[in-house]
mmCIF file with all atom_site columns, C-alpha atoms in Angstrom:
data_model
loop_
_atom_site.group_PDB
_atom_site.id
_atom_site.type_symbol
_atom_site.label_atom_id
_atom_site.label_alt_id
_atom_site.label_comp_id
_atom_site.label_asym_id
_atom_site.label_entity_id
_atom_site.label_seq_id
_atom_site.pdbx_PDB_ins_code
_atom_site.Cartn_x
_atom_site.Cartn_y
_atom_site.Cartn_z
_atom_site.occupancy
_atom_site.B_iso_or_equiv
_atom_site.pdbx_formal_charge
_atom_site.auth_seq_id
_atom_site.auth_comp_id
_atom_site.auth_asym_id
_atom_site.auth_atom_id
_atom_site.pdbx_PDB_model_num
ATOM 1   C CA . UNK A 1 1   ? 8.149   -13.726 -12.843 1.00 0.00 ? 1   UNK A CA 1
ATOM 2   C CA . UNK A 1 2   ? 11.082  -13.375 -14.543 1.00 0.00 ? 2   UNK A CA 1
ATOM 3   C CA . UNK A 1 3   ? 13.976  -15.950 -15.425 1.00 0.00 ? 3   UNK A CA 1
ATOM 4   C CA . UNK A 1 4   ? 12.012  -17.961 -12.396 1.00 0.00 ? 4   UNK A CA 1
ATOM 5   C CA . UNK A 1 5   ? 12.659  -15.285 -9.633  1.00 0.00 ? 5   UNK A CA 1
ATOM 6   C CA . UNK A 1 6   ? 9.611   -13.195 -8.317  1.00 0.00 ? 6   UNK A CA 1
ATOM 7   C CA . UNK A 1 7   ? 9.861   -9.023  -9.057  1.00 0.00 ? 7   UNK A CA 1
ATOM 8   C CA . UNK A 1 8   ? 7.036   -8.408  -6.558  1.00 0.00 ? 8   UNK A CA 1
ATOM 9   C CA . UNK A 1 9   ? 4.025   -8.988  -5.527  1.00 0.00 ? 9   UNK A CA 1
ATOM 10  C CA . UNK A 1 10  ? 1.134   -6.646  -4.181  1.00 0.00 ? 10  UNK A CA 1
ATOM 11  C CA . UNK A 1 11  ? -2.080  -7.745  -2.098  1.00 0.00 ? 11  UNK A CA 1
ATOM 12  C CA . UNK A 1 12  ? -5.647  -6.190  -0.933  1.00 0.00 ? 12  UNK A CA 1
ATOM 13  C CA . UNK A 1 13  ? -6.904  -7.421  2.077   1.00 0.00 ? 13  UNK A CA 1
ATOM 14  C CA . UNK A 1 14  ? -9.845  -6.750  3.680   1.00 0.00 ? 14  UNK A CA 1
ATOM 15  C CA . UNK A 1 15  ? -9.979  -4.118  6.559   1.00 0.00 ? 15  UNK A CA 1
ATOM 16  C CA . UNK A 1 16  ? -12.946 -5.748  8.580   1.00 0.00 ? 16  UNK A CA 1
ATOM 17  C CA . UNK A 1 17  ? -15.967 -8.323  7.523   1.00 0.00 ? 17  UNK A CA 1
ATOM 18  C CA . UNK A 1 18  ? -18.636 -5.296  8.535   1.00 0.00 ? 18  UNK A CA 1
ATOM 19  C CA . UNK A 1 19  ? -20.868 -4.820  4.988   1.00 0.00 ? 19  UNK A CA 1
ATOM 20  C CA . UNK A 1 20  ? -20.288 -0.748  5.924   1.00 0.00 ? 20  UNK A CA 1
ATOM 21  C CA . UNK A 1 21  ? -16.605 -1.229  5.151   1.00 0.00 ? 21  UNK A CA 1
ATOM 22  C CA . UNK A 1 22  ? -17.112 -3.523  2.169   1.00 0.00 ? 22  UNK A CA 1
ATOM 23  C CA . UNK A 1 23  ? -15.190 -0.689  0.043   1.00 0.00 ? 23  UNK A CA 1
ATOM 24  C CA . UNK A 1 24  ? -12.181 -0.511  1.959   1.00 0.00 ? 24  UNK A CA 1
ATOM 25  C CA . UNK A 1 25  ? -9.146  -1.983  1.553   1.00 0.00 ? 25  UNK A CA 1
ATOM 26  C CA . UNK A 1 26  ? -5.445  -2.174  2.491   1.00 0.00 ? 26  UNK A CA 1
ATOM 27  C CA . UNK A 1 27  ? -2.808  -2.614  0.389   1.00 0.00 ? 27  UNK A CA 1
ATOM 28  C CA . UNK A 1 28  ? 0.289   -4.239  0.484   1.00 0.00 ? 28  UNK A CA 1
ATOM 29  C CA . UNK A 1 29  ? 3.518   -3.946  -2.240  1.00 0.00 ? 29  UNK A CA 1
ATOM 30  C CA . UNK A 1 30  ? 6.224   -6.159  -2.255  1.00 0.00 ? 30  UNK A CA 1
ATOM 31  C CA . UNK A 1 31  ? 9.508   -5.564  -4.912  1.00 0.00 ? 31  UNK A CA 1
ATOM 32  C CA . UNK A 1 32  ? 12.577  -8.045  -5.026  1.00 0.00 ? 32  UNK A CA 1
ATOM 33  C CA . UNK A 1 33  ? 15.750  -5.585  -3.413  1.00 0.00 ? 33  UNK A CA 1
ATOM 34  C CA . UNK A 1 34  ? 17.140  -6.511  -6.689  1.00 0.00 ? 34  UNK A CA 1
ATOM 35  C CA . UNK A 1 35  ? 14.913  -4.875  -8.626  1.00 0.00 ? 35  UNK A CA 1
ATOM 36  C CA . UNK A 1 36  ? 14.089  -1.722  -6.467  1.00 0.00 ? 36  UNK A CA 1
ATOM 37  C CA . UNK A 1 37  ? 13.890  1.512   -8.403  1.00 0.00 ? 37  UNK A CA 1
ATOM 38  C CA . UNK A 1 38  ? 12.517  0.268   -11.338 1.00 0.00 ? 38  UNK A CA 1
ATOM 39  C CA . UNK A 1 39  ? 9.366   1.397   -11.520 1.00 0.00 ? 39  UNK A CA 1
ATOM 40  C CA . UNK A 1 40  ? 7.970   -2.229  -10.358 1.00 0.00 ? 40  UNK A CA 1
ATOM 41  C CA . UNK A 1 41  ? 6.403   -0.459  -7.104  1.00 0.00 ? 41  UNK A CA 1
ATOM 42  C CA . UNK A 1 42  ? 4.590   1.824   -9.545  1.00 0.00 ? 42  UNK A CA 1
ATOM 43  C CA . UNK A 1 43  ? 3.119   -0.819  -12.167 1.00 0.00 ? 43  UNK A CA 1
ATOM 44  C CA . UNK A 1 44  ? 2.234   -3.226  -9.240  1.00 0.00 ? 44  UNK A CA 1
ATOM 45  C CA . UNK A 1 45  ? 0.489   -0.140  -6.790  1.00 0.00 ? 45  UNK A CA 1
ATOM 46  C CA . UNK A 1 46  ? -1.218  0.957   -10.468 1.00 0.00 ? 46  UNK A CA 1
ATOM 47  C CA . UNK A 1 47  ? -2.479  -2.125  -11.464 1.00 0.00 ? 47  UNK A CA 1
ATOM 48  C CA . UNK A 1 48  ? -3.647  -2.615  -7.829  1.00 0.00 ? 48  UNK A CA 1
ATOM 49  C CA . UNK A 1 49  ? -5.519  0.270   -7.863  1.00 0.00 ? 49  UNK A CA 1
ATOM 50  C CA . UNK A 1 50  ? -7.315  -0.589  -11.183 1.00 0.00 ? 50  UNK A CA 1
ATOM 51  C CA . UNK A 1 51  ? -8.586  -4.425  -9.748  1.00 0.00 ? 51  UNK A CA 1
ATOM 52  C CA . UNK A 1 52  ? -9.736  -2.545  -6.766  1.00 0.00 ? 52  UNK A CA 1
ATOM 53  C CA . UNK A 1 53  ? -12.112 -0.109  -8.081  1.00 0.00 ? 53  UNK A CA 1
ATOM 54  C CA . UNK A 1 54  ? -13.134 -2.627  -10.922 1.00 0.00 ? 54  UNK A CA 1
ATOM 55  C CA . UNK A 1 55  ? -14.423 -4.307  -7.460  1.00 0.00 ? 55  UNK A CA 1
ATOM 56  C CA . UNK A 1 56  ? -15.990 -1.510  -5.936  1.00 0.00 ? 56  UNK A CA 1
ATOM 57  C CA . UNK A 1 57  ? -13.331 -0.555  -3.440  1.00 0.00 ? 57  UNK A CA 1
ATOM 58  C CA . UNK A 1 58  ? -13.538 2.957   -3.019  1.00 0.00 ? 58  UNK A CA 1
ATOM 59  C CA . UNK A 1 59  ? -10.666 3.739   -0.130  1.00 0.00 ? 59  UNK A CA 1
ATOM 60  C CA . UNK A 1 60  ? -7.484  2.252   0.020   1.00 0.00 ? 60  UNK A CA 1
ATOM 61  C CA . UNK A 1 61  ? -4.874  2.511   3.284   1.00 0.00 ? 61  UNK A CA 1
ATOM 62  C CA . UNK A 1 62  ? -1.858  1.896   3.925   1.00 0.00 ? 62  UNK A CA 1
ATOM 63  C CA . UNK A 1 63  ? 0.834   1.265   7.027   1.00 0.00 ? 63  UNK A CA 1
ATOM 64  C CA . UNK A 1 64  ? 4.428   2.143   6.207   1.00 0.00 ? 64  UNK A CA 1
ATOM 65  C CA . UNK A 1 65  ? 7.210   2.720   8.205   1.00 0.00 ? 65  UNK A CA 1
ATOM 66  C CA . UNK A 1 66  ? 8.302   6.155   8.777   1.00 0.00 ? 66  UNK A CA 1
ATOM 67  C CA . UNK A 1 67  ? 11.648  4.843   7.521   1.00 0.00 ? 67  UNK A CA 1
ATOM 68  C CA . UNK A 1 68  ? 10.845  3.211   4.081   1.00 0.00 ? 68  UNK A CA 1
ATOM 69  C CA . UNK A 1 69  ? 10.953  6.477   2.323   1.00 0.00 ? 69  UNK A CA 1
ATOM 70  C CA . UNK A 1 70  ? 10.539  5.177   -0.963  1.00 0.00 ? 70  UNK A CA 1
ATOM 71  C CA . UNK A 1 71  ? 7.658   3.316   0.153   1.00 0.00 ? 71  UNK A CA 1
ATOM 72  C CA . UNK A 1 72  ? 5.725   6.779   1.120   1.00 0.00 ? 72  UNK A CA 1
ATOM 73  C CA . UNK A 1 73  ? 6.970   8.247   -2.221  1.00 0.00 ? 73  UNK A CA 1
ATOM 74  C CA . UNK A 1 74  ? 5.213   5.599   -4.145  1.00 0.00 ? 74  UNK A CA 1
ATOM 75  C CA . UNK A 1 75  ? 2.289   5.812   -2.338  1.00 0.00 ? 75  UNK A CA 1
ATOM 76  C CA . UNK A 1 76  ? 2.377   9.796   -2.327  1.00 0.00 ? 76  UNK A CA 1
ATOM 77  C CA . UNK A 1 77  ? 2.715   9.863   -6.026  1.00 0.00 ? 77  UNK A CA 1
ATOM 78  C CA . UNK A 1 78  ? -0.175  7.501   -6.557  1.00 0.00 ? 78  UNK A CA 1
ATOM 79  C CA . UNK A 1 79  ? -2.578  9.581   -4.978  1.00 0.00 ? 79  UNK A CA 1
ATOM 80  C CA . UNK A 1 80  ? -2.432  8.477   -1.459  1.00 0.00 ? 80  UNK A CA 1
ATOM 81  C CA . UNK A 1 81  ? -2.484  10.867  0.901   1.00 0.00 ? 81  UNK A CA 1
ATOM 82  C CA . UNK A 1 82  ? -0.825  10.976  4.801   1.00 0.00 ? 82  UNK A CA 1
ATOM 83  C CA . UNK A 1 83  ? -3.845  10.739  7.378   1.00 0.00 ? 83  UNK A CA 1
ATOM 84  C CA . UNK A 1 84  ? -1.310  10.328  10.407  1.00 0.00 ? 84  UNK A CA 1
ATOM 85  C CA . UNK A 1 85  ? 0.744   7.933   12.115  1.00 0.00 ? 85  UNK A CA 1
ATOM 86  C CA . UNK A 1 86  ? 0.958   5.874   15.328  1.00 0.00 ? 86  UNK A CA 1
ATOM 87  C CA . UNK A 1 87  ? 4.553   6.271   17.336  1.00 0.00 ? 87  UNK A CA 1
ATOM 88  C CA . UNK A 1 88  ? 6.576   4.294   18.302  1.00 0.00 ? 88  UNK A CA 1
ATOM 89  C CA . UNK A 1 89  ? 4.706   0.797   17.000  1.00 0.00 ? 89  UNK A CA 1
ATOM 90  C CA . UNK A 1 90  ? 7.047   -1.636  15.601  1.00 0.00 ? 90  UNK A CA 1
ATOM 91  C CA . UNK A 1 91  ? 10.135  -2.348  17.056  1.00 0.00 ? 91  UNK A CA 1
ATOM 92  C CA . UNK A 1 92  ? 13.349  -3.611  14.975  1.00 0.00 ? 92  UNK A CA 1
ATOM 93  C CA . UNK A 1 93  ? 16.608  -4.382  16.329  1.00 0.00 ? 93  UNK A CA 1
ATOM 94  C CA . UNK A 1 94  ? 15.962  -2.928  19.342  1.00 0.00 ? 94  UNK A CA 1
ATOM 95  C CA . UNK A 1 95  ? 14.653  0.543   17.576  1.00 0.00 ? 95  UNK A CA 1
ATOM 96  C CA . UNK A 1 96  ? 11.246  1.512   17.514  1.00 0.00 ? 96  UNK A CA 1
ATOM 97  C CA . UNK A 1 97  ? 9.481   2.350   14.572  1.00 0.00 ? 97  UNK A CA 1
ATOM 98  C CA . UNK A 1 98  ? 6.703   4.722   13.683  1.00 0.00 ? 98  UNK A CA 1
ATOM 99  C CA . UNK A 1 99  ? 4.133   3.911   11.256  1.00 0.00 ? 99  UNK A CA 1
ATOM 100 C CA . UNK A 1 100 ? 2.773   6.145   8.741   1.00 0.00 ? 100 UNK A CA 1
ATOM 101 C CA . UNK A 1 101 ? -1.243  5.719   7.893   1.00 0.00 ? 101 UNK A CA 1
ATOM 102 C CA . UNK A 1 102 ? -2.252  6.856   4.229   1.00 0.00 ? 102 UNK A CA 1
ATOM 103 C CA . UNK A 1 103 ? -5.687  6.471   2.260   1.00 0.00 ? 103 UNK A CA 1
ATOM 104 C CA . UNK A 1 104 ? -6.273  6.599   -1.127  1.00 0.00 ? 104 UNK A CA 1
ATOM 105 C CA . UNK A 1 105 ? -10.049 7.637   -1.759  1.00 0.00 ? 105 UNK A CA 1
ATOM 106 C CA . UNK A 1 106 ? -11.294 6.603   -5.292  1.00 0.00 ? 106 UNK A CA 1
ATOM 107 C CA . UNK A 1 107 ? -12.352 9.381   -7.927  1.00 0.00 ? 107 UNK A CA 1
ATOM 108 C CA . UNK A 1 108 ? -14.817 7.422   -9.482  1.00 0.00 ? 108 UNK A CA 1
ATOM 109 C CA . UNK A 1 109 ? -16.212 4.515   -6.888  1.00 0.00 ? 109 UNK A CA 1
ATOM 110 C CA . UNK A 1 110 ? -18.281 5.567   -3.795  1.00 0.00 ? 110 UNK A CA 1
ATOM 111 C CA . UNK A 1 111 ? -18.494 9.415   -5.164  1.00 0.00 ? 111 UNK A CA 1
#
């Protein structure tokens, strides 16, 4: 927090309650518009990725829009990598979205 105004946030939520997928995880990042480009994304995805392998989470996935290119760039950079996507999912203002699915597989948990 800054000056009392969020810069983001970022979440891990489980995938499903089945022990086998104990070490899987999704992840969600948040940055205030006003503070997009600023390397927020990066620190909060970063630090994200350190709590989850300090708790044994050895794959990480993501949803993103096809649109929210700087979303996939963040993720791309950080070692995620594209598995695929689902057409035409989401629909905004009348325009249907794709959604693109990433995972992140740990280097050192679950080897």
């Amino acid at each position: 927090m800054k000056d009392d105004q969020y810069l983001g946030w970022a979440s891990l939520s489980a995938t499903s309650k089945r022990k086998v997928y104990s070490g899987v995880a999704e992840v969600s990042v948040y940055v205030s518009k006003h503070l997009r480009g600023q390397k927020v994304g990066d620190f909060l995805l970063k630090k994200l990725i350190e709590i989850s392998e300090q708790h044994d989470i050895w794959t990480l996935q993501a949803g993103i829009m096809r649109a929210n290119t700087a979303s996939l760039k963040l993720h791309t950079n950080n070692q995620f990598r594209i598995i695929g996507y689902k057409e035409k999912i989401g629909q905004l203002n009348g325009i249907w979205l794709d959604n693109v699915i990433l995972e992140r597989r740990s280097k050192t948990v679950g080897c």
